[in-house]
CSV table of N, CA, C and O in Angstrom, one decimal:
chain,number,residue,atom,x,y,z
A,1,MET,N,-0.6,11.9,4.2
A,1,MET,CA,-1.4,10.5,3.4
A,1,MET,C,-2.8,10.9,3.6
A,1,MET,O,-3.2,11.2,4.3
A,2,ALA,N,-3.6,11.4,2.2
A,2,ALA,CA,-5.0,11.0,2.2
A,2,ALA,C,-5.6,10.0,2.6
A,2,ALA,O,-5.0,9.2,1.2
A,3,ILE,N,-6.9,9.6,3.1
A,3,ILE,CA,-7.6,8.3,3.2
A,3,ILE,C,-8.8,8.5,2.8
A,3,ILE,O,-9.6,9.6,3.5
A,4,ASP,N,-9.5,8.1,1.9
A,4,ASP,CA,-10.7,7.9,1.6
A,4,ASP,C,-11.5,6.6,1.3
A,4,ASP,O,-10.2,6.0,1.0
A,5,TYR,N,-12.8,7.1,1.2
A,5,TYR,CA,-13.0,5.4,0.9
A,5,TYR,C,-14.0,5.3,-0.7
A,5,TYR,O,-14.5,6.2,-0.8
A,6,ASP,N,-13.7,4.4,-1.6
A,6,ASP,CA,-14.1,4.5,-2.6
A,6,ASP,C,-15.6,3.3,-2.4
A,6,ASP,O,-14.8,1.9,-2.5
A,7,GLU,N,-16.7,3.4,-2.2
A,7,GLU,CA,-18.0,2.8,-1.8
A,7,GLU,C,-18.0,1.6,-3.6
A,7,GLU,O,-18.3,0.6,-3.4
A,8,SER,N,-17.7,2.4,-4.6
A,8,SER,CA,-17.8,1.2,-5.9
A,8,SER,C,-16.8,0.4,-6.0
A,8,SER,O,-17.0,-1.0,-6.7
A,9,LEU,N,-15.8,0.4,-5.2
A,9,LEU,CA,-14.8,-0.3,-5.1
A,9,LEU,C,-14.8,-1.4,-4.0
A,9,LEU,O,-14.3,-2.8,-3.4
A,10,ASP,N,-15.5,-0.6,-2.5
A,10,ASP,CA,-15.4,-1.4,-1.2
A,10,ASP,C,-13.8,-1.4,-0.9
A,10,ASP,O,-13.4,-2.2,-0.5
A,11,ALA,N,-13.2,0.0,-1.4
A,11,ALA,CA,-11.8,-0.3,-1.2
A,11,ALA,C,-11.6,1.5,-0.1
A,11,ALA,O,-12.3,2.3,-0.7
A,12,LEU,N,-10.4,1.1,0.6
A,12,LEU,CA,-9.7,2.5,1.2
A,12,LEU,C,-9.1,3.0,0.1
A,12,LEU,O,-8.3,2.3,-1.0
A,13,VAL,N,-8.9,4.5,-0.4
A,13,VAL,CA,-8.3,4.9,-1.8
A,13,VAL,C,-6.9,5.9,-0.3
A,13,VAL,O,-7.6,6.9,0.3
A,14,ALA,N,-5.8,5.3,-0.8
A,14,ALA,CA,-4.7,6.5,-0.1
A,14,ALA,C,-3.9,7.3,-0.5
A,14,ALA,O,-3.6,6.3,-1.8
A,15,ILE,N,-3.6,8.4,-0.6
A,15,ILE,CA,-2.8,9.1,-1.7
A,15,ILE,C,-1.2,9.9,-1.0
A,15,ILE,O,-1.7,10.6,0.0
A,16,VAL,N,-0.7,9.2,-1.4
A,16,VAL,CA,0.9,9.4,-0.5
A,16,VAL,C,1.4,10.5,-1.5
A,16,VAL,O,1.7,10.4,-2.7
A,17,SER,N,1.7,11.6,-0.5
A,17,SER,CA,2.8,12.7,-1.7
A,17,SER,C,3.9,13.5,-0.3
A,17,SER,O,3.6,13.3,0.9
A,18,GLY,N,4.4,13.6,-1.1
A,18,GLY,CA,5.5,14.7,-0.5
A,18,GLY,C,7.0,13.4,0.1
A,18,GLY,O,6.3,12.7,0.4
A,19,PRO,N,7.3,14.4,1.2
A,19,PRO,CA,8.5,13.6,1.8
A,19,PRO,C,7.9,12.9,2.7
A,19,PRO,O,7.2,12.9,3.5
A,20,ARG,N,8.5,11.6,2.6
A,20,ARG,CA,8.2,10.1,3.7
A,20,ARG,C,9.3,9.9,4.7
A,20,ARG,O,10.2,9.6,3.8
A,21,ASP,N,9.4,9.5,5.5
A,21,ASP,CA,9.9,8.6,6.1
A,21,ASP,C,9.5,7.6,7.0
A,21,ASP,O,7.8,7.1,6.8
A,22,LEU,N,10.2,6.6,7.4
A,22,LEU,CA,9.5,5.3,8.0
A,22,LEU,C,8.6,5.6,9.4
A,22,LEU,O,7.2,5.3,9.7
A,23,GLU,N,8.8,6.8,10.3
A,23,GLU,CA,7.9,7.4,11.3
A,23,GLU,C,6.3,8.0,10.7
A,23,GLU,O,5.3,7.8,11.2
A,24,LYS,N,6.6,8.3,9.7
A,24,LYS,CA,5.5,9.1,8.9
A,24,LYS,C,4.3,7.7,8.5
A,24,LYS,O,3.4,7.9,8.3
A,25,ALA,N,5.3,6.9,7.7
A,25,ALA,CA,4.6,5.3,7.4
A,25,ALA,C,3.7,4.7,8.3
A,25,ALA,O,2.4,4.4,8.0
A,26,LYS,N,4.8,5.0,9.5
A,26,LYS,CA,4.0,4.0,10.5
A,26,LYS,C,2.7,4.6,11.2
A,26,LYS,O,1.4,3.9,11.2
A,27,ALA,N,2.9,6.1,11.1
A,27,ALA,CA,1.8,6.8,11.6
A,27,ALA,C,0.4,6.6,10.2
A,27,ALA,O,-0.5,6.4,11.2
A,28,ASP,N,0.7,6.7,9.2
A,28,ASP,CA,0.2,6.7,8.6
A,28,ASP,C,-0.8,5.0,8.2
A,28,ASP,O,-2.0,5.1,8.4
A,29,TRP,N,-0.1,4.4,8.5
A,29,TRP,CA,-0.8,2.8,8.5
A,29,TRP,C,-1.4,2.6,9.8
A,29,TRP,O,-2.5,1.9,9.7
A,30,MET,N,-1.0,3.6,11.1
A,30,MET,CA,-1.9,3.2,12.1
A,30,MET,C,-3.5,4.0,11.7
A,30,MET,O,-4.3,3.0,12.1
A,31,ARG,N,-3.2,5.0,10.8
A,31,ARG,CA,-4.6,5.6,10.5
A,31,ARG,C,-5.3,4.7,9.7
A,31,ARG,O,-6.8,4.1,9.5
A,32,LEU,N,-4.6,4.0,8.7
A,32,LEU,CA,-5.6,3.1,7.6
A,32,LEU,C,-5.6,1.5,8.4
A,32,LEU,O,-6.8,1.1,8.0
A,33,PHE,N,-4.9,1.1,9.6
A,33,PHE,CA,-5.9,0.1,10.1
A,33,PHE,C,-7.5,0.8,10.6
A,33,PHE,O,-8.5,-0.3,10.8
A,34,ALA,N,-7.4,1.9,11.4
A,34,ALA,CA,-8.3,2.4,11.6
A,34,ALA,C,-9.7,2.6,10.9
A,34,ALA,O,-10.6,2.2,10.9
A,35,ALA,N,-9.1,2.7,9.4
A,35,ALA,CA,-10.2,2.7,8.5
A,35,ALA,C,-10.7,1.9,7.9
A,35,ALA,O,-11.7,1.9,7.5
A,36,PHE,N,-9.6,0.9,7.9
A,36,PHE,CA,-10.2,-0.5,7.6
A,36,PHE,C,-11.4,-0.9,8.3
A,36,PHE,O,-11.9,-1.8,7.9
A,37,GLU,N,-10.9,-0.9,10.0
A,37,GLU,CA,-12.0,-1.5,10.8
A,37,GLU,C,-13.3,-0.1,10.5
A,37,GLU,O,-14.6,-1.2,10.4
A,38,SER,N,-13.2,0.9,10.2
A,38,SER,CA,-14.4,1.8,10.5
A,38,SER,C,-15.2,1.7,9.0
A,38,SER,O,-16.8,1.6,9.2
A,39,TYR,N,-14.7,1.1,8.0
A,39,TYR,CA,-15.0,1.2,6.9
A,39,TYR,C,-16.0,-0.5,6.4
A,39,TYR,O,-16.4,-0.7,5.4
A,40,ASP,N,-15.3,-1.3,7.3
A,40,ASP,CA,-15.3,-2.7,7.0
A,40,ASP,C,-15.2,-3.4,6.0
A,40,ASP,O,-15.6,-4.2,5.2
A,41,THR,N,-14.0,-2.9,5.6
A,41,THR,CA,-13.3,-3.7,4.1
A,41,THR,C,-11.9,-3.8,4.4
A,41,THR,O,-11.2,-3.7,5.3
A,42,ASN,N,-11.2,-4.9,3.5
A,42,ASN,CA,-9.9,-5.1,3.5
A,42,ASN,C,-9.1,-5.3,2.1
A,42,ASN,O,-8.1,-5.8,1.7
A,43,LYS,N,-9.8,-4.0,1.4
A,43,LYS,CA,-9.3,-3.8,0.1
A,43,LYS,C,-8.7,-2.0,0.2
A,43,LYS,O,-9.1,-1.4,1.0
A,44,LEU,N,-7.1,-2.1,-0.7
A,44,LEU,CA,-6.8,-0.7,-0.2
A,44,LEU,C,-6.3,-0.1,-1.9
A,44,LEU,O,-5.2,-1.3,-2.2
A,45,LEU,N,-6.6,0.5,-2.2
A,45,LEU,CA,-5.6,1.3,-3.2
A,45,LEU,C,-4.7,2.5,-2.9
A,45,LEU,O,-5.1,3.4,-2.5
A,46,CYS,N,-3.6,1.8,-2.9
A,46,CYS,CA,-2.5,3.1,-2.2
A,46,CYS,C,-1.8,3.6,-3.6
A,46,CYS,O,-0.9,3.0,-4.3
A,47,ASP,N,-2.0,4.9,-4.0
A,47,ASP,CA,-1.7,5.4,-5.1
A,47,ASP,C,-0.4,6.3,-4.3
A,47,ASP,O,-0.2,7.7,-3.5
A,48,ALA,N,1.2,6.1,-4.5
A,48,ALA,CA,2.1,6.4,-4.1
A,48,ALA,C,3.0,7.0,-5.1
A,48,ALA,O,4.2,7.8,-4.6
A,49,ARG,N,2.8,7.4,-6.2
A,49,ARG,CA,3.8,8.0,-6.8
A,49,ARG,C,4.1,9.7,-6.8
A,49,ARG,O,5.2,9.7,-7.3
A,50,LEU,N,3.3,10.1,-5.9
A,50,LEU,CA,4.1,11.6,-5.7
A,50,LEU,C,4.6,11.6,-4.4
A,50,LEU,O,4.9,12.4,-3.8
A,51,GLY,N,5.0,10.3,-3.6
A,51,GLY,CA,5.7,10.4,-2.6
A,51,GLY,C,7.1,10.5,-2.9
A,51,GLY,O,7.7,10.3,-3.8
A,52,GLU,N,7.9,11.2,-1.9
A,52,GLU,CA,9.5,11.0,-1.8
A,52,GLU,C,9.8,10.3,-0.8
A,52,GLU,O,9.9,10.5,0.6
A,53,PHE,N,10.3,9.2,-1.2
A,53,PHE,CA,10.7,8.4,0.1
A,53,PHE,C,12.1,8.4,0.4
A,53,PHE,O,13.0,7.9,-0.1
A,54,ASN,N,12.5,8.8,1.5
A,54,ASN,CA,13.4,9.1,2.2
A,54,ASN,C,14.3,7.7,3.3
A,54,ASN,O,14.2,8.1,4.4
A,55,TYR,N,14.4,6.8,2.9
A,55,TYR,CA,14.7,5.5,3.1
A,55,TYR,C,15.4,4.5,2.5
A,55,TYR,O,15.2,4.8,1.2
A,56,GLU,N,15.9,3.9,3.2
A,56,GLU,CA,16.8,2.7,2.4
A,56,GLU,C,16.3,1.7,2.0
A,56,GLU,O,15.3,1.1,3.2
A,57,LEU,N,16.5,0.9,1.0
A,57,LEU,CA,15.7,-0.3,0.9
A,57,LEU,C,15.8,-1.3,2.2
A,57,LEU,O,14.9,-2.1,2.4
A,58,ASP,N,16.8,-1.5,2.9
A,58,ASP,CA,16.9,-2.4,3.8
A,58,ASP,C,15.9,-2.2,4.9
A,58,ASP,O,15.3,-2.9,5.5
A,59,ASP,N,15.9,-0.7,5.2
A,59,ASP,CA,14.8,-0.1,6.4
A,59,ASP,C,13.2,-0.8,5.6
A,59,ASP,O,12.6,-0.8,6.4
A,60,TRP,N,13.0,-0.4,4.4
A,60,TRP,CA,11.7,-0.5,3.8
A,60,TRP,C,11.3,-2.6,3.9
A,60,TRP,O,10.2,-2.5,4.4
A,61,ILE,N,12.3,-2.8,3.9
A,61,ILE,CA,11.9,-4.4,4.1
A,61,ILE,C,11.6,-5.1,5.4
A,61,ILE,O,10.5,-5.4,5.6
A,62,ALA,N,12.3,-4.4,6.2
A,62,ALA,CA,11.8,-4.6,7.7
A,62,ALA,C,10.7,-4.2,7.9
A,62,ALA,O,10.3,-4.4,9.0
A,63,PHE,N,10.7,-2.8,8.0
A,63,PHE,CA,9.2,-2.3,7.8
A,63,PHE,C,7.9,-2.7,7.5
A,63,PHE,O,7.2,-3.3,7.9
A,64,THR,N,8.3,-3.3,6.2
A,64,THR,CA,7.3,-4.1,5.5
A,64,THR,C,6.9,-5.5,5.9
A,64,THR,O,5.5,-6.0,6.1
A,65,ARG,N,8.1,-6.3,6.5
A,65,ARG,CA,7.9,-7.7,7.0
A,65,ARG,C,7.2,-7.6,8.3
A,65,ARG,O,6.4,-8.1,8.6
A,66,GLU,N,7.5,-6.1,9.3
A,66,GLU,CA,6.7,-5.9,10.3
A,66,GLU,C,5.0,-5.6,10.3
A,66,GLU,O,4.6,-6.2,10.9
A,67,LEU,N,4.9,-4.9,9.1
A,67,LEU,CA,3.7,-4.6,8.9
A,67,LEU,C,2.8,-6.0,8.4
A,67,LEU,O,1.8,-5.8,8.2
A,68,ALA,N,3.6,-7.0,7.6
A,68,ALA,CA,2.6,-7.8,7.2
A,68,ALA,C,1.8,-8.5,8.0
A,68,ALA,O,0.5,-9.0,7.5
A,69,GLU,N,2.2,-9.0,9.1
A,69,GLU,CA,1.0,-9.6,10.3
A,69,GLU,C,-0.1,-8.8,10.5
A,69,GLU,O,-1.3,-9.4,10.4
A,70,PRO,N,-0.3,-7.5,11.2
A,70,PRO,CA,-1.2,-6.8,11.4
A,70,PRO,C,-2.2,-6.5,10.3
A,70,PRO,O,-3.5,-6.5,10.8
A,71,ILE,N,-2.0,-7.0,9.3
A,71,ILE,CA,-2.7,-6.5,8.1
A,71,ILE,C,-3.3,-8.0,7.3
A,71,ILE,O,-3.9,-8.1,6.4
A,72,THR,N,-3.0,-9.0,7.9
A,72,THR,CA,-3.4,-10.2,7.6
A,72,THR,C,-4.6,-10.3,6.4
A,72,THR,O,-5.8,-9.6,7.5
A,73,GLY,N,-5.0,-10.7,5.7
A,73,GLY,CA,-6.1,-10.9,4.7
A,73,GLY,C,-6.5,-9.8,4.0
A,73,GLY,O,-7.8,-9.7,3.3
A,74,THR,N,-5.5,-8.8,3.8
A,74,THR,CA,-6.0,-7.6,2.8
A,74,THR,C,-5.5,-7.5,1.7
A,74,THR,O,-4.4,-8.5,1.2
A,75,CYS,N,-5.9,-6.8,0.7
A,75,CYS,CA,-5.8,-6.9,-0.6
A,75,CYS,C,-5.5,-5.4,-1.0
A,75,CYS,O,-6.0,-4.6,-0.9
A,76,ILE,N,-4.0,-5.5,-1.5
A,76,ILE,CA,-3.7,-4.0,-1.8
A,76,ILE,C,-3.2,-3.8,-3.1
A,76,ILE,O,-2.6,-4.7,-3.4
A,77,ALA,N,-3.5,-2.6,-3.8
A,77,ALA,CA,-2.9,-2.5,-5.1
A,77,ALA,C,-2.3,-1.1,-5.0
A,77,ALA,O,-2.5,-0.1,-4.5
A,78,LEU,N,-1.1,-1.4,-5.4
A,78,LEU,CA,0.0,-0.3,-5.1
A,78,LEU,C,0.2,0.0,-6.3
A,78,LEU,O,0.9,-0.3,-7.1
A,79,VAL,N,0.2,2.0,-6.2
A,79,VAL,CA,0.7,2.6,-7.2
A,79,VAL,C,1.9,3.3,-6.8
A,79,VAL,O,2.0,3.9,-6.3
A,80,ILE,N,2.9,2.9,-8.1
A,80,ILE,CA,4.1,3.5,-7.9
A,80,ILE,C,4.9,4.1,-9.4
A,80,ILE,O,4.1,3.8,-10.2
A,81,ARG,N,5.9,5.0,-8.5
A,81,ARG,CA,6.5,5.0,-10.0
A,81,ARG,C,7.7,3.9,-10.6
A,81,ARG,O,8.1,3.3,-9.8
A,82,PRO,N,8.2,3.9,-11.9
A,82,PRO,CA,8.8,3.0,-12.1
A,82,PRO,C,10.3,2.7,-11.6
A,82,PRO,O,10.7,1.6,-11.3
A,83,GLU,N,10.6,4.1,-11.0
A,83,GLU,CA,11.8,3.5,-10.5
A,83,GLU,C,11.6,3.4,-9.1
A,83,GLU,O,12.5,3.1,-8.2
A,84,LEU,N,10.3,2.8,-8.2
A,84,LEU,CA,10.5,2.4,-7.2
A,84,LEU,C,10.1,1.0,-7.2
A,84,LEU,O,9.7,0.7,-6.4
A,85,ARG,N,10.6,0.6,-8.7
A,85,ARG,CA,9.8,-1.1,-8.5
A,85,ARG,C,10.6,-2.1,-7.6
A,85,ARG,O,9.7,-2.6,-6.9
A,86,ASP,N,11.9,-1.6,-7.2
A,86,ASP,CA,12.5,-2.8,-6.0
A,86,ASP,C,11.7,-2.4,-4.5
A,86,ASP,O,11.1,-3.8,-4.1
A,87,PHE,N,10.8,-1.2,-4.5
A,87,PHE,CA,10.0,-0.9,-3.2
A,87,PHE,C,8.6,-1.8,-3.2
A,87,PHE,O,8.4,-2.6,-2.4
A,88,GLY,N,8.4,-2.0,-4.7
A,88,GLY,CA,6.9,-2.5,-4.9
A,88,GLY,C,7.3,-4.2,-4.6
A,88,GLY,O,6.1,-4.9,-4.4
A,89,VAL,N,8.3,-4.3,-5.0
A,89,VAL,CA,9.1,-5.9,-5.1
A,89,VAL,C,8.9,-6.3,-3.7
A,89,VAL,O,8.3,-7.4,-3.1
A,90,VAL,N,9.6,-5.3,-3.0
A,90,VAL,CA,9.9,-5.9,-1.4
A,90,VAL,C,8.4,-5.9,-0.7
A,90,VAL,O,8.1,-6.6,-0.2
A,91,ALA,N,7.5,-4.8,-1.2
A,91,ALA,CA,6.3,-5.0,-0.7
A,91,ALA,C,5.1,-6.0,-1.0
A,91,ALA,O,4.7,-6.7,-0.1
A,92,ARG,N,5.4,-6.5,-2.2
A,92,ARG,CA,4.3,-7.5,-2.3
A,92,ARG,C,5.2,-9.0,-2.0
A,92,ARG,O,4.2,-9.7,-1.2
A,93,LEU,N,6.5,-9.2,-1.8
A,93,LEU,CA,7.0,-10.4,-1.1
A,93,LEU,C,6.4,-10.3,0.3
A,93,LEU,O,6.2,-11.3,0.9
A,94,SER,N,6.7,-8.9,1.4
A,94,SER,CA,6.6,-9.0,2.3
A,94,SER,C,5.0,-9.4,2.8
A,94,SER,O,4.5,-10.0,3.6
A,95,ALA,N,4.0,-8.7,1.8
A,95,ALA,CA,2.6,-8.7,2.1
A,95,ALA,C,2.0,-10.2,2.0
A,95,ALA,O,1.5,-10.8,3.3
A,96,GLU,N,2.8,-10.8,0.8
A,96,GLU,CA,2.1,-12.1,0.7
A,96,GLU,C,2.6,-13.2,1.8
A,96,GLU,O,2.0,-14.2,1.8
A,97,ALA,N,3.8,-12.9,2.2
A,97,ALA,CA,4.7,-13.6,3.4
A,97,ALA,C,3.8,-13.5,4.5
A,97,ALA,O,3.6,-14.6,5.6
A,98,GLY,N,2.9,-13.0,4.5
A,98,GLY,CA,1.8,-12.7,6.0
A,98,GLY,C,0.7,-13.1,5.5
A,98,GLY,O,-0.6,-12.2,5.8
A,99,TRP,N,0.2,-13.5,4.3
A,99,TRP,CA,-1.4,-14.1,3.9
A,99,TRP,C,-1.8,-12.8,3.5
A,99,TRP,O,-3.2,-12.6,3.6
A,100,ASN,N,-1.3,-11.9,2.6
A,100,ASN,CA,-2.0,-10.6,2.1
A,100,ASN,C,-1.8,-11.0,0.3
A,100,ASN,O,-1.4,-11.7,0.0
A,101,GLN,N,-2.7,-10.1,0.3
A,101,GLN,CA,-2.8,-10.3,-1.8
A,101,GLN,C,-2.0,-8.7,-2.3
A,101,GLN,O,-2.4,-7.9,-1.7
A,102,LEU,N,-0.6,-8.6,-2.6
A,102,LEU,CA,0.1,-7.4,-2.8
A,102,LEU,C,0.2,-7.5,-4.5
A,102,LEU,O,0.7,-8.1,-4.5
A,103,ARG,N,-0.3,-6.2,-5.3
A,103,ARG,CA,0.3,-6.3,-6.7
A,103,ARG,C,0.6,-4.6,-6.6
A,103,ARG,O,-0.1,-3.8,-6.1
A,104,PHE,N,1.7,-4.7,-7.3
A,104,PHE,CA,2.0,-3.2,-7.9
A,104,PHE,C,1.8,-2.7,-9.2
A,104,PHE,O,1.9,-3.8,-10.4
A,105,PHE,N,1.3,-1.5,-9.3
A,105,PHE,CA,1.3,-1.2,-10.9
A,105,PHE,C,1.8,0.1,-11.1
A,105,PHE,O,2.0,1.0,-10.1
A,106,TYR,N,1.6,0.8,-12.3
A,106,TYR,CA,2.4,1.9,-12.8
A,106,TYR,C,1.0,3.1,-13.0
A,106,TYR,O,1.6,4.2,-13.1
A,107,GLU,N,-0.4,2.7,-13.1
A,107,GLU,CA,-1.5,3.0,-13.5
A,107,GLU,C,-2.1,3.0,-12.5
A,107,GLU,O,-2.9,1.9,-12.3
A,108,VAL,N,-3.1,4.0,-12.3
A,108,VAL,CA,-4.2,3.7,-11.4
A,108,VAL,C,-5.2,2.8,-11.9
A,108,VAL,O,-6.0,2.1,-11.1
A,109,GLU,N,-5.6,3.1,-13.5
A,109,GLU,CA,-7.0,2.5,-13.6
A,109,GLU,C,-6.3,0.7,-13.4
A,109,GLU,O,-7.2,-0.1,-13.6
A,110,GLU,N,-5.1,0.4,-13.9
A,110,GLU,CA,-4.9,-0.9,-14.1
A,110,GLU,C,-5.5,-1.6,-12.4
A,110,GLU,O,-5.5,-2.7,-12.1
A,111,ALA,N,-4.8,-0.7,-11.7
A,111,ALA,CA,-4.8,-0.4,-9.8
A,111,ALA,C,-6.3,-1.5,-9.4
A,111,ALA,O,-6.7,-2.3,-9.1
A,112,ARG,N,-7.1,-0.1,-10.2
A,112,ARG,CA,-8.8,0.2,-9.8
A,112,ARG,C,-9.2,-1.7,-10.4
A,112,ARG,O,-10.1,-1.9,-10.0
A,113,ALA,N,-8.8,-1.8,-11.9
A,113,ALA,CA,-9.6,-3.1,-12.3
A,113,ALA,C,-8.9,-4.1,-11.6
A,113,ALA,O,-9.9,-4.8,-11.4
A,114,TRP,N,-8.0,-4.5,-11.1
A,114,TRP,CA,-7.8,-5.7,-10.4
A,114,TRP,C,-8.1,-5.5,-9.2
A,114,TRP,O,-8.8,-6.7,-8.6
A,115,LEU,N,-8.3,-4.3,-8.4
A,115,LEU,CA,-9.2,-4.7,-7.2
A,115,LEU,C,-10.7,-5.2,-7.0
A,115,LEU,O,-10.8,-5.3,-6.7
A,116,ASP,N,-11.2,-4.6,-8.4
A,116,ASP,CA,-12.5,-4.9,-8.9
A,116,ASP,C,-12.6,-5.9,-9.3
A,116,ASP,O,-13.9,-6.7,-8.5
A,117,THR,N,-11.8,-6.7,-9.4
A,117,THR,CA,-12.2,-8.2,-9.6
A,117,THR,C,-12.3,-9.2,-8.0
A,117,THR,O,-12.2,-10.2,-8.3
A,118,GLU,N,-11.2,-8.7,-7.4
A,118,GLU,CA,-10.8,-9.3,-5.6
A,118,GLU,C,-12.2,-9.4,-5.0
A,118,GLU,O,-12.9,-8.1,-5.0
């Protein structure tokens, strides 16, 4: 995962690519936690369209539920491929259960526009 900061959005921008498993996802989120603190932002644009997710939906549910509390108060725009819609729905439900905002999109421009209003 590549992580950068977009000053115009006051948001982290993460690009997920290649094969992914839960261990990589956990390591990436540890880096994101540090970046949130370093840039003093609570917004994230996560473009996951190039990722190859090698885990089951049940594992994703458990991971996102575990992740929701440490990121309380975060606003996340998740960009995914249409075939990953189920993963996006799970991410949104888990995030919002932990007092976060998460919306998923299929286009980066829509995600940026939503983040820009938050």
